[in-house]
Amino acid sequence: MLLLALRTLKFRKTGFIATFVAMFLGAAIVMACGGLMETGVRMAAPPQRLVGVPIVVTGQQTYDDTALTERNRIDPSVLDTVKAVPGVGSAITDLSFPATVVVGGKAVDAGSKGHNWSSAGLTPFTLTQGVAPGNGQVVLDAKLSADSGAGVGSSVQLTVHGAARTFTVSGIAHQTTGETIQPSLFFSDAQAQQLAGSEGKFDSIGVQPAAGADIATLEQAVSSAVSGKAMVLTGERRGLADLPGTLSSQQTVTILAAIFGSWAVLIVMFGVASTLGLSLQQRAHEMALLRAIGTTSRQVRRMILGETAVLSVLATALAIAPGFVVGKLLYGQLTGNGVVSKEIIFHEGWIPITVGAFAAIAAAMGAALFAGRKAAKTKPVAALAESTLQTKWLTTTRLLLALFFMLNGVTLSVVTATVMTDGPTLASTAGPASVLFAIGVALLAPGITKAIVVALRWPVRAFSGLSGYMALRNATTNNVRMAGAVAPIILLIGIANGTLYMQATEDTVSAKSYENNVLADYVLDSSTGGFAPGVAGSVRSIPGVSGVSELVSSIGFVDAAGSGNTMDLRGVSANGVQQTIALDSLNGPIGDLKGNTVALSDKQAKDFGVRIGDNLKIHFGDGTAADPKVVATYADNPQEQYLLLPSDVLAPHTTTGLPTKILVKADGSADHARIQSRLDGVAATVPGTAIADRSTLTSSNNQIQQILVSSNYTIVAMIVGYAAITVINSLVAVTRKRQGEFGLQRLTGSTKAQVLGMLSVEGALVAVIATILGTISSATTIVPYSLVKADSILPKGSIGIYLAIIGGALALIFGATLFPSWRGMRTPPIETARSPA
């Protein structure tokens, strides 16, 4: 039977190609999402500065199984512990901090870093000129020396830890191996400790094995020795020691991959099943003839499964390379938009390939079993009659599946609206609702399509004449065929509308909330590591300035019972926070926000079980524990959830160690031009400082918001694109199969224009039905999400989004129907009428 199917393949090449494309692209998409998942799990970063050693000991990068967002330095005692491990030849400390060369008041290579001279051997760097640095001296790498024009013996101005200082260049170092790294400056070990303000702690320790020592054995020994105090990195993970906070993006990548991967699997399974099912429906006459000449049900089923297995294995095998390419493109969007560091390596091994292949093959085989069961079980006498007129389409299995998907979609929608609170997990329940509901509706599409066609009968006849009459007859008698075209469009409209309006609502609400929360008119932004304490005072002395506050941003952890979540931390200045940040319904003296203190919203205080005067147990972003005293509360803003801490308390627990922004509020009657001029004067004394006004500040927040948005759009665009290809596959396959029908129509007197008119009306019916059902499906995501985010059933965002989606669907429908029909009618009708298509 399989040999017979393969020999007759040339007579049904359209259905074969459509099914093959659906399987091929579906497997590639699932493999791509699997690659993202594996990348997130591995989180591999090749060593750059630390390439010279096989083992790296660095600070613990997690707290309570959650990744830290700031550098967690290791205690000096760990160095002695590592040196004492048998097999350790040498242990080299590494310390990094912002340090920038300044020439003519401008920063040279603002991303440069200062290091202790001992760490030069970790890359390695070697001196090409001069000597190692002593007190008041610095060694520049060759690039910095060339860019700044500074040579051995010359004086060079540096900005280190927010302060300007002058050093003498004692030497020039050259990187001898590995890829070129960021510009580096080297200080004596003692001076590096002083400049970094690290209190004797180190960033990392590079371990060089003794002669003959086994690296794997040594790694285990070092890990045991420093357990609970530090973490050990080897191989392609050594680069993580130079990327503090990178592990915090691991959760983002894996969650994105899991959410969109599950969406992709569902949509791919539906797309493959829909396309294959349509192909089998078009072969109903072939199946009927086989049953009529004595072929058993088992033989028909075996033939269908056999040819599907061959097709799916071939498609998934060919999808491996494209799946890797698509995965890298998706990952490129994540790294390009700042979701994850570009130093992290993309991985796609055998596991995501196997999962992608299994999903595509399982979808194809499931569809073959589901769609081929009727042809295999139909009695031979009834088979020929049923092949010419579609009758029963609703089976118990189909109904149960439809109810399962619709019920789960509605359940997620209700949970989003009634149980979920505004937060990062809101989209994880709202997003899949429209996908599940759309699949359920698509399974019931034949019946729904027929009912809507009946409802539209009179208006269609009134406006379309004979073409409408023929289209209605086709839609009524072949509702299963029309539903095959409607189903993927429902999915396309439902997913696109739901996702885009969900994101538009998020963007609008977040931007408005941020704009209302920040009262500052100007912001000073440092690109050279932060501002020294005196800068805010200089700004505060400018006439017309009513409020100045340093701003430090970090993410920490609240240890209060029942909180269990990370929390945004903001470091501010007590004598300027009320003028620069909106604090409504303030209780308690915010001016007391100094030293070991904290202010939080009234809702947070209730959730954490604290009141003014109590101590709140927290951990900073570097893992350090603290118990600040609550000195004030303010009205809760669901869109802006954070704790306020003194900037000089929070900053030392961040990787930069200093405030990187200063907020400035002007008096209502102040001369803004004069204030801007004075701010420019302050900025000129602090290299690497940029000044932005309120609009730029808001747009900057929007840009940060767009980091995840653009990645979200990319992955959704990929899934919607697959749905669009499924639409084209289905419509082209149906249209080409009907060439014989069109030929008969033309032989009986219909003109080309009348046939195309009929198809246009059919396309319009498909568009109307799919738009109605797709819109209803998208509402299961849009309405609950908007209720929670904006307290409205209507989403934010332009009506143009909806019109663009519907316009795109119309273009697909008419393009995939009329164009192949027009091309087919160039063939004489006598030939198409007898063609098997």
PDB file of C-alpha atoms in Angstrom, residues 343-468:
ATOM      1  CA  GLU A 343      28.669  37.218  25.072  1.00  0.00           C
ATOM      2  CA  ILE A 344      26.345  34.291  25.829  1.00  0.00           C
ATOM      3  CA  ILE A 345      26.712  31.504  23.233  1.00  0.00           C
ATOM      4  CA  PHE A 346      23.692  30.173  21.358  1.00  0.00           C
ATOM      5  CA  HIS A 347      23.380  26.388  21.748  1.00  0.00           C
ATOM      6  CA  GLU A 348      21.123  23.983  19.899  1.00  0.00           C
ATOM      7  CA  GLY A 349      22.048  20.383  20.561  1.00  0.00           C
ATOM      8  CA  TRP A 350      20.330  17.078  19.967  1.00  0.00           C
ATOM      9  CA  ILE A 351      17.602  17.610  22.596  1.00  0.00           C
ATOM     10  CA  PRO A 352      15.767  20.556  20.923  1.00  0.00           C
ATOM     11  CA  ILE A 353      16.297  18.870  17.547  1.00  0.00           C
ATOM     12  CA  THR A 354      14.719  15.674  18.874  1.00  0.00           C
ATOM     13  CA  VAL A 355      11.824  17.581  20.470  1.00  0.00           C
ATOM     14  CA  GLY A 356      11.159  19.523  17.271  1.00  0.00           C
ATOM     15  CA  ALA A 357      11.252  16.383  15.187  1.00  0.00           C
ATOM     16  CA  PHE A 358       9.025  14.528  17.609  1.00  0.00           C
ATOM     17  CA  ALA A 359       6.479  17.374  17.696  1.00  0.00           C
ATOM     18  CA  ALA A 360       6.215  17.588  13.917  1.00  0.00           C
ATOM     19  CA  ILE A 361       6.097  13.822  13.435  1.00  0.00           C
ATOM     20  CA  ALA A 362       3.598  13.353  16.282  1.00  0.00           C
ATOM     21  CA  ALA A 363       1.381  16.095  14.849  1.00  0.00           C
ATOM     22  CA  ALA A 364       1.483  14.527  11.410  1.00  0.00           C
ATOM     23  CA  MET A 365       0.783  11.016  12.663  1.00  0.00           C
ATOM     24  CA  GLY A 366      -2.006  12.252  14.935  1.00  0.00           C
ATOM     25  CA  ALA A 367      -3.586  14.124  12.051  1.00  0.00           C
ATOM     26  CA  ALA A 368      -3.254  11.068   9.830  1.00  0.00           C
ATOM     27  CA  LEU A 369      -5.009   8.904  12.412  1.00  0.00           C
ATOM     28  CA  PHE A 370      -7.713  11.501  13.036  1.00  0.00           C
ATOM     29  CA  ALA A 371      -8.415  12.518   9.442  1.00  0.00           C
ATOM     30  CA  GLY A 372      -7.897   9.076   7.897  1.00  0.00           C
ATOM     31  CA  ARG A 373     -10.115   7.190  10.311  1.00  0.00           C
ATOM     32  CA  LYS A 374     -13.316   7.999   8.466  1.00  0.00           C
ATOM     33  CA  ALA A 375     -11.920   6.927   5.092  1.00  0.00           C
ATOM     34  CA  ALA A 376     -10.592   3.719   6.595  1.00  0.00           C
ATOM     35  CA  LYS A 377     -13.818   2.760   8.398  1.00  0.00           C
ATOM     36  CA  THR A 378     -16.446   3.789   5.845  1.00  0.00           C
ATOM     37  CA  LYS A 379     -18.294   0.871   4.280  1.00  0.00           C
ATOM     38  CA  PRO A 380     -17.285   0.261   0.650  1.00  0.00           C
ATOM     39  CA  VAL A 381     -20.793   0.885  -0.761  1.00  0.00           C
ATOM     40  CA  ALA A 382     -21.179   4.172   1.126  1.00  0.00           C
ATOM     41  CA  ALA A 383     -17.640   5.323   0.439  1.00  0.00           C
ATOM     42  CA  LEU A 384     -18.220   6.459  -3.134  1.00  0.00           C
ATOM     43  CA  ALA A 385     -21.350   8.387  -2.191  1.00  0.00           C
ATOM     44  CA  GLU A 386     -19.691  10.102   0.740  1.00  0.00           C
ATOM     45  CA  SER A 387     -16.677  11.072  -1.348  1.00  0.00           C
ATOM     46  CA  THR A 388     -18.821  13.275  -3.555  1.00  0.00           C
ATOM     47  CA  LEU A 389     -20.797  14.982  -0.811  1.00  0.00           C
ATOM     48  CA  GLN A 390     -19.405  15.859   2.600  1.00  0.00           C
ATOM     49  CA  THR A 391     -21.891  15.021   5.312  1.00  0.00           C
ATOM     50  CA  LYS A 392     -20.822  14.133   8.808  1.00  0.00           C
ATOM     51  CA  TRP A 393     -17.876  16.147  10.152  1.00  0.00           C
ATOM     52  CA  LEU A 394     -18.540  16.332  13.906  1.00  0.00           C
ATOM     53  CA  THR A 395     -17.247  13.324  15.798  1.00  0.00           C
ATOM     54  CA  THR A 396     -17.118  12.750  19.527  1.00  0.00           C
ATOM     55  CA  THR A 397     -13.333  13.074  19.533  1.00  0.00           C
ATOM     56  CA  ARG A 398     -13.445  16.368  17.637  1.00  0.00           C
ATOM     57  CA  LEU A 399     -16.113  17.779  19.944  1.00  0.00           C
ATOM     58  CA  LEU A 400     -14.221  16.782  23.089  1.00  0.00           C
ATOM     59  CA  LEU A 401     -10.996  18.296  21.783  1.00  0.00           C
ATOM     60  CA  ALA A 402     -12.779  21.520  20.853  1.00  0.00           C
ATOM     61  CA  LEU A 403     -14.401  21.792  24.269  1.00  0.00           C
ATOM     62  CA  PHE A 404     -11.076  21.019  25.959  1.00  0.00           C
ATOM     63  CA  PHE A 405      -9.246  23.846  24.179  1.00  0.00           C
ATOM     64  CA  MET A 406     -12.089  26.353  24.512  1.00  0.00           C
ATOM     65  CA  LEU A 407     -12.620  25.579  28.190  1.00  0.00           C
ATOM     66  CA  ASN A 408      -8.935  25.980  28.957  1.00  0.00           C
ATOM     67  CA  GLY A 409      -8.830  29.254  27.020  1.00  0.00           C
ATOM     68  CA  VAL A 410     -11.816  30.632  28.922  1.00  0.00           C
ATOM     69  CA  THR A 411     -10.376  29.387  32.226  1.00  0.00           C
ATOM     70  CA  LEU A 412      -7.102  31.234  31.619  1.00  0.00           C
ATOM     71  CA  SER A 413      -9.076  34.324  30.669  1.00  0.00           C
ATOM     72  CA  VAL A 414     -11.126  34.209  33.868  1.00  0.00           C
ATOM     73  CA  VAL A 415      -8.027  33.539  36.000  1.00  0.00           C
ATOM     74  CA  THR A 416      -6.307  36.549  34.425  1.00  0.00           C
ATOM     75  CA  ALA A 417      -9.240  38.842  35.148  1.00  0.00           C
ATOM     76  CA  THR A 418     -10.121  37.644  38.647  1.00  0.00           C
ATOM     77  CA  VAL A 419      -7.066  36.054  40.260  1.00  0.00           C
ATOM     78  CA  MET A 420      -3.931  37.521  38.709  1.00  0.00           C
ATOM     79  CA  THR A 421      -2.466  40.816  39.855  1.00  0.00           C
ATOM     80  CA  ASP A 422      -0.522  43.248  37.763  1.00  0.00           C
ATOM     81  CA  GLY A 423       2.960  41.814  37.406  1.00  0.00           C
ATOM     82  CA  PRO A 424       5.353  39.946  35.139  1.00  0.00           C
ATOM     83  CA  THR A 425       3.300  36.731  35.261  1.00  0.00           C
ATOM     84  CA  LEU A 426       0.134  38.401  33.977  1.00  0.00           C
ATOM     85  CA  ALA A 427       0.996  37.863  30.303  1.00  0.00           C
ATOM     86  CA  SER A 428       1.784  34.184  30.927  1.00  0.00           C
ATOM     87  CA  THR A 429      -1.905  33.483  31.633  1.00  0.00           C
ATOM     88  CA  ALA A 430      -3.463  36.064  29.318  1.00  0.00           C
ATOM     89  CA  GLY A 431      -1.363  35.283  26.215  1.00  0.00           C
ATOM     90  CA  PRO A 432      -2.133  31.564  25.778  1.00  0.00           C
ATOM     91  CA  ALA A 433      -5.880  32.119  26.313  1.00  0.00           C
ATOM     92  CA  SER A 434      -6.477  33.331  22.752  1.00  0.00           C
ATOM     93  CA  VAL A 435      -4.302  30.553  21.311  1.00  0.00           C
ATOM     94  CA  LEU A 436      -6.234  27.790  23.080  1.00  0.00           C
ATOM     95  CA  PHE A 437      -9.643  29.331  22.406  1.00  0.00           C
ATOM     96  CA  ALA A 438      -8.813  29.886  18.718  1.00  0.00           C
ATOM     97  CA  ILE A 439      -7.816  26.240  18.287  1.00  0.00           C
ATOM     98  CA  GLY A 440     -11.074  25.137  19.929  1.00  0.00           C
ATOM     99  CA  VAL A 441     -13.134  27.417  17.683  1.00  0.00           C
ATOM    100  CA  ALA A 442     -11.210  26.237  14.606  1.00  0.00           C
ATOM    101  CA  LEU A 443     -12.088  22.614  15.399  1.00  0.00           C
ATOM    102  CA  LEU A 444     -15.775  23.574  15.324  1.00  0.00           C
ATOM    103  CA  ALA A 445     -15.311  25.773  12.248  1.00  0.00           C
ATOM    104  CA  PRO A 446     -17.352  23.606   9.802  1.00  0.00           C
ATOM    105  CA  GLY A 447     -20.522  23.937  11.858  1.00  0.00           C
ATOM    106  CA  ILE A 448     -19.953  27.590  12.774  1.00  0.00           C
ATOM    107  CA  THR A 449     -19.109  28.391   9.146  1.00  0.00           C
ATOM    108  CA  LYS A 450     -22.320  26.850   7.887  1.00  0.00           C
ATOM    109  CA  ALA A 451     -24.393  28.750  10.452  1.00  0.00           C
ATOM    110  CA  ILE A 452     -22.788  32.100   9.573  1.00  0.00           C
ATOM    111  CA  VAL A 453     -23.186  31.440   5.836  1.00  0.00           C
ATOM    112  CA  VAL A 454     -26.903  30.827   6.382  1.00  0.00           C
ATOM    113  CA  ALA A 455     -27.148  34.076   8.350  1.00  0.00           C
ATOM    114  CA  LEU A 456     -25.389  35.996   5.571  1.00  0.00           C
ATOM    115  CA  ARG A 457     -27.363  34.409   2.732  1.00  0.00           C
ATOM    116  CA  TRP A 458     -29.697  37.330   1.971  1.00  0.00           C
ATOM    117  CA  PRO A 459     -27.192  40.209   2.100  1.00  0.00           C
ATOM    118  CA  VAL A 460     -24.737  38.223  -0.037  1.00  0.00           C
ATOM    119  CA  ARG A 461     -27.389  37.440  -2.649  1.00  0.00           C
ATOM    120  CA  ALA A 462     -28.566  41.040  -2.661  1.00  0.00           C
ATOM    121  CA  PHE A 463     -25.134  42.512  -3.399  1.00  0.00           C
ATOM    122  CA  SER A 464     -23.368  39.849  -5.479  1.00  0.00           C
ATOM    123  CA  GLY A 465     -25.891  38.341  -7.883  1.00  0.00           C
ATOM    124  CA  LEU A 466     -25.008  35.128  -9.704  1.00  0.00           C
ATOM    125  CA  SER A 467     -21.453  35.008  -8.325  1.00  0.00           C
ATOM    126  CA  GLY A 468     -22.840  35.204  -4.798  1.00  0.00           C
TER     127      GLY A 468
END
